[in-house]
Amino acid sequence: MQFLIRLLIAIFTVAAASAKEINVAATGSITALRDAVNAAADGDVIVLAAGEYAFNAPKQSIEGRRVTVRAARDAAGKVIVSRLDGSYSLVRFEGLVIPEAVRIRNGRWVQFVRCTFAPTAKESFWGMSFQDCDHCGLYGCVVKTLSTSQVNMSN
């Protein structure tokens, strides 16, 4: 077990050393975030300035690339990202405000860390749904809904 832990630490250390930050300004362009994700290499971190963004499904698959999308340090609670529904893997979202219910299908290793889900649509009974996903989860997130059901996980 210790060997496995050391191996994983070594892998993540090497990946972190070659990773770069891609800074994205809130330009009003609906494709700014998607373009950054498309340009990201394995291990890259996309840092979002305060503003509103649409994730949309990236044009090219992000399979095989670990990508982190996070709010800039000075933009806590001010980075709003919508259109996160989809089927993707190896993506980590950090410190984002998500104004709608999100459904991830057939995902692997999708993580939401310190995000706030605040769907406003009356038809939203849950804030986050993982359907047929492996190793996906919420860590330190706040999920606000109009019902008593915040998270849906199904296989």
C-alpha positions as a Python dict, from the first residue, in 0.01 Angstrom:
ca = {
    (1, 'M'): (0, 0, 0),
    (2, 'Q'): (283, 241, 83),
    (3, 'F'): (437, 171, -258),
    (4, 'L'): (111, 267, -427),
    (5, 'I'): (86, 589, -226),
    (6, 'R'): (447, 682, -313),
    (7, 'L'): (385, 606, -679),
    (8, 'L'): (75, 827, -689),
    (9, 'I'): (259, 1112, -516),
    (10, 'A'): (543, 1083, -769),
    (11, 'I'): (301, 1088, -1062),
    (12, 'F'): (117, 1395, -935),
    (13, 'T'): (445, 1574, -853),
    (14, 'V'): (579, 1522, -1206),
    (15, 'A'): (246, 1627, -1358),
    (16, 'A'): (231, 1940, -1141),
    (17, 'A'): (584, 2039, -1244),
    (18, 'S'): (491, 2047, -1612),
    (19, 'A'): (147, 2204, -1565),
    (20, 'K'): (83, 2564, -1659),
    (21, 'E'): (-180, 2818, -1563),
    (22, 'I'): (-408, 2953, -1831),
    (23, 'N'): (-562, 3283, -1718),
    (24, 'V'): (-902, 3368, -1862),
    (25, 'A'): (-1054, 3716, -1834),
    (26, 'A'): (-1428, 3770, -1838),
    (27, 'T'): (-1449, 3917, -2186),
    (28, 'G'): (-1814, 3844, -2246),
    (29, 'S'): (-1721, 3583, -2506),
    (30, 'I'): (-1936, 3273, -2463),
    (31, 'T'): (-1649, 3057, -2588),
    (32, 'A'): (-1364, 3195, -2371),
    (33, 'L'): (-1374, 2910, -2119),
    (34, 'R'): (-1432, 2642, -2382),
    (35, 'D'): (-1138, 2774, -2586),
    (36, 'A'): (-914, 2759, -2277),
    (37, 'V'): (-1021, 2399, -2206),
    (38, 'N'): (-955, 2303, -2568),
    (39, 'A'): (-605, 2456, -2545),
    (40, 'A'): (-520, 2297, -2208),
    (41, 'A'): (-268, 2017, -2184),
    (42, 'D'): (-267, 1741, -1925),
    (43, 'G'): (-233, 1891, -1576),
    (44, 'D'): (-303, 2251, -1673),
    (45, 'V'): (-501, 2482, -1447),
    (46, 'I'): (-747, 2729, -1598),
    (47, 'V'): (-783, 3031, -1370),
    (48, 'L'): (-1097, 3241, -1417),
    (49, 'A'): (-1123, 3609, -1330),
    (50, 'A'): (-1446, 3736, -1174),
    (51, 'G'): (-1730, 3721, -1426),
    (52, 'E'): (-1971, 3488, -1601),
    (53, 'Y'): (-1868, 3195, -1820),
    (54, 'A'): (-2032, 2909, -2009),
    (55, 'F'): (-1847, 2578, -1998),
    (56, 'N'): (-2029, 2414, -2289),
    (57, 'A'): (-1896, 2081, -2402),
    (58, 'P'): (-1541, 2135, -2529),
    (59, 'K'): (-1495, 2084, -2905),
    (60, 'Q'): (-1224, 1825, -2850),
    (61, 'S'): (-1252, 1553, -2592),
    (62, 'I'): (-1077, 1620, -2264),
    (63, 'E'): (-1038, 1246, -2211),
    (64, 'G'): (-685, 1163, -2110),
    (65, 'R'): (-609, 1518, -1992),
    (66, 'R'): (-646, 1620, -1629),
    (67, 'V'): (-770, 1979, -1627),
    (68, 'T'): (-858, 2203, -1333),
    (69, 'V'): (-1096, 2498, -1376),
    (70, 'R'): (-1085, 2733, -1079),
    (71, 'A'): (-1173, 3081, -963),
    (72, 'A'): (-883, 3323, -925),
    (73, 'R'): (-777, 3379, -565),
    (74, 'D'): (-925, 3730, -558),
    (75, 'A'): (-1252, 3621, -723),
    (76, 'A'): (-1406, 3398, -456),
    (77, 'G'): (-1784, 3388, -502),
    (78, 'K'): (-1757, 3603, -817),
    (79, 'V'): (-1695, 3340, -1085),
    (80, 'I'): (-2023, 3210, -1227),
    (81, 'V'): (-2005, 2912, -1461),
    (82, 'S'): (-2309, 2771, -1640),
    (83, 'R'): (-2371, 2494, -1894),
    (84, 'L'): (-2175, 2226, -1711),
    (85, 'D'): (-2404, 1938, -1815),
    (86, 'G'): (-2223, 1672, -2012),
    (87, 'S'): (-2018, 1357, -2024),
    (88, 'Y'): (-1651, 1414, -1949),
    (89, 'S'): (-1373, 1290, -1727),
    (90, 'L'): (-1064, 1406, -1540),
    (91, 'V'): (-1192, 1756, -1467),
    (92, 'R'): (-1178, 1936, -1135),
    (93, 'F'): (-1384, 2252, -1071),
    (94, 'E'): (-1283, 2473, -776),
    (95, 'G'): (-1446, 2773, -609),
    (96, 'L'): (-1715, 2833, -868),
    (97, 'V'): (-2074, 2954, -837),
    (98, 'I'): (-2298, 2736, -1051),
    (99, 'P'): (-2642, 2894, -1112),
    (100, 'E'): (-2821, 2587, -1246),
    (101, 'A'): (-2867, 2217, -1178),
    (102, 'V'): (-2583, 2010, -1326),
    (103, 'R'): (-2605, 1657, -1465),
    (104, 'I'): (-2283, 1465, -1537),
    (105, 'R'): (-2334, 1140, -1730),
    (106, 'N'): (-2080, 858, -1768),
    (107, 'G'): (-1809, 1069, -1608),
    (108, 'R'): (-1487, 955, -1447),
    (109, 'W'): (-1289, 1152, -1189),
    (110, 'V'): (-1502, 1467, -1206),
    (111, 'Q'): (-1466, 1671, -887),
    (112, 'F'): (-1632, 1984, -759),
    (113, 'V'): (-1439, 2149, -474),
    (114, 'R'): (-1571, 2442, -266),
    (115, 'C'): (-1834, 2522, -531),
    (116, 'T'): (-2178, 2667, -465),
    (117, 'F'): (-2469, 2519, -659),
    (118, 'A'): (-2766, 2755, -657),
    (119, 'P'): (-3018, 2650, -922),
    (120, 'T'): (-3304, 2894, -950),
    (121, 'A'): (-3537, 2711, -1187),
    (122, 'K'): (-3856, 2591, -1020),
    (123, 'E'): (-3833, 2257, -1199),
    (124, 'S'): (-3496, 2184, -1035),
    (125, 'F'): (-3541, 1931, -756),
    (126, 'W'): (-3168, 1873, -710),
    (127, 'G'): (-2854, 2079, -760),
    (128, 'M'): (-2609, 1812, -877),
    (129, 'S'): (-2659, 1474, -1041),
    (130, 'F'): (-2396, 1211, -1121),
    (131, 'Q'): (-2540, 939, -1346),
    (132, 'D'): (-2335, 625, -1417),
    (133, 'C'): (-2017, 794, -1296),
    (134, 'D'): (-1700, 657, -1135),
    (135, 'H'): (-1493, 843, -875),
    (136, 'C'): (-1695, 1163, -903),
    (137, 'G'): (-1789, 1380, -609),
    (138, 'L'): (-1846, 1703, -425),
    (139, 'Y'): (-1593, 1822, -166),
    (140, 'G'): (-1675, 2116, 62),
    (141, 'C'): (-1955, 2233, -168),
    (142, 'V'): (-2281, 2406, -83),
    (143, 'V'): (-2585, 2281, -273),
    (144, 'K'): (-2899, 2496, -253),
    (145, 'T'): (-3224, 2374, -405),
    (146, 'L'): (-3596, 2441, -388),
    (147, 'S'): (-3654, 2095, -240),
    (148, 'T'): (-3497, 1871, 22),
    (149, 'S'): (-3301, 1679, -244),
    (150, 'Q'): (-2961, 1833, -317),
    (151, 'V'): (-2754, 1557, -482),
    (152, 'N'): (-2861, 1268, -704),
    (153, 'M'): (-2623, 977, -766),
    (154, 'S'): (-2731, 677, -973),
    (155, 'N'): (-2573, 388, -1157),
}
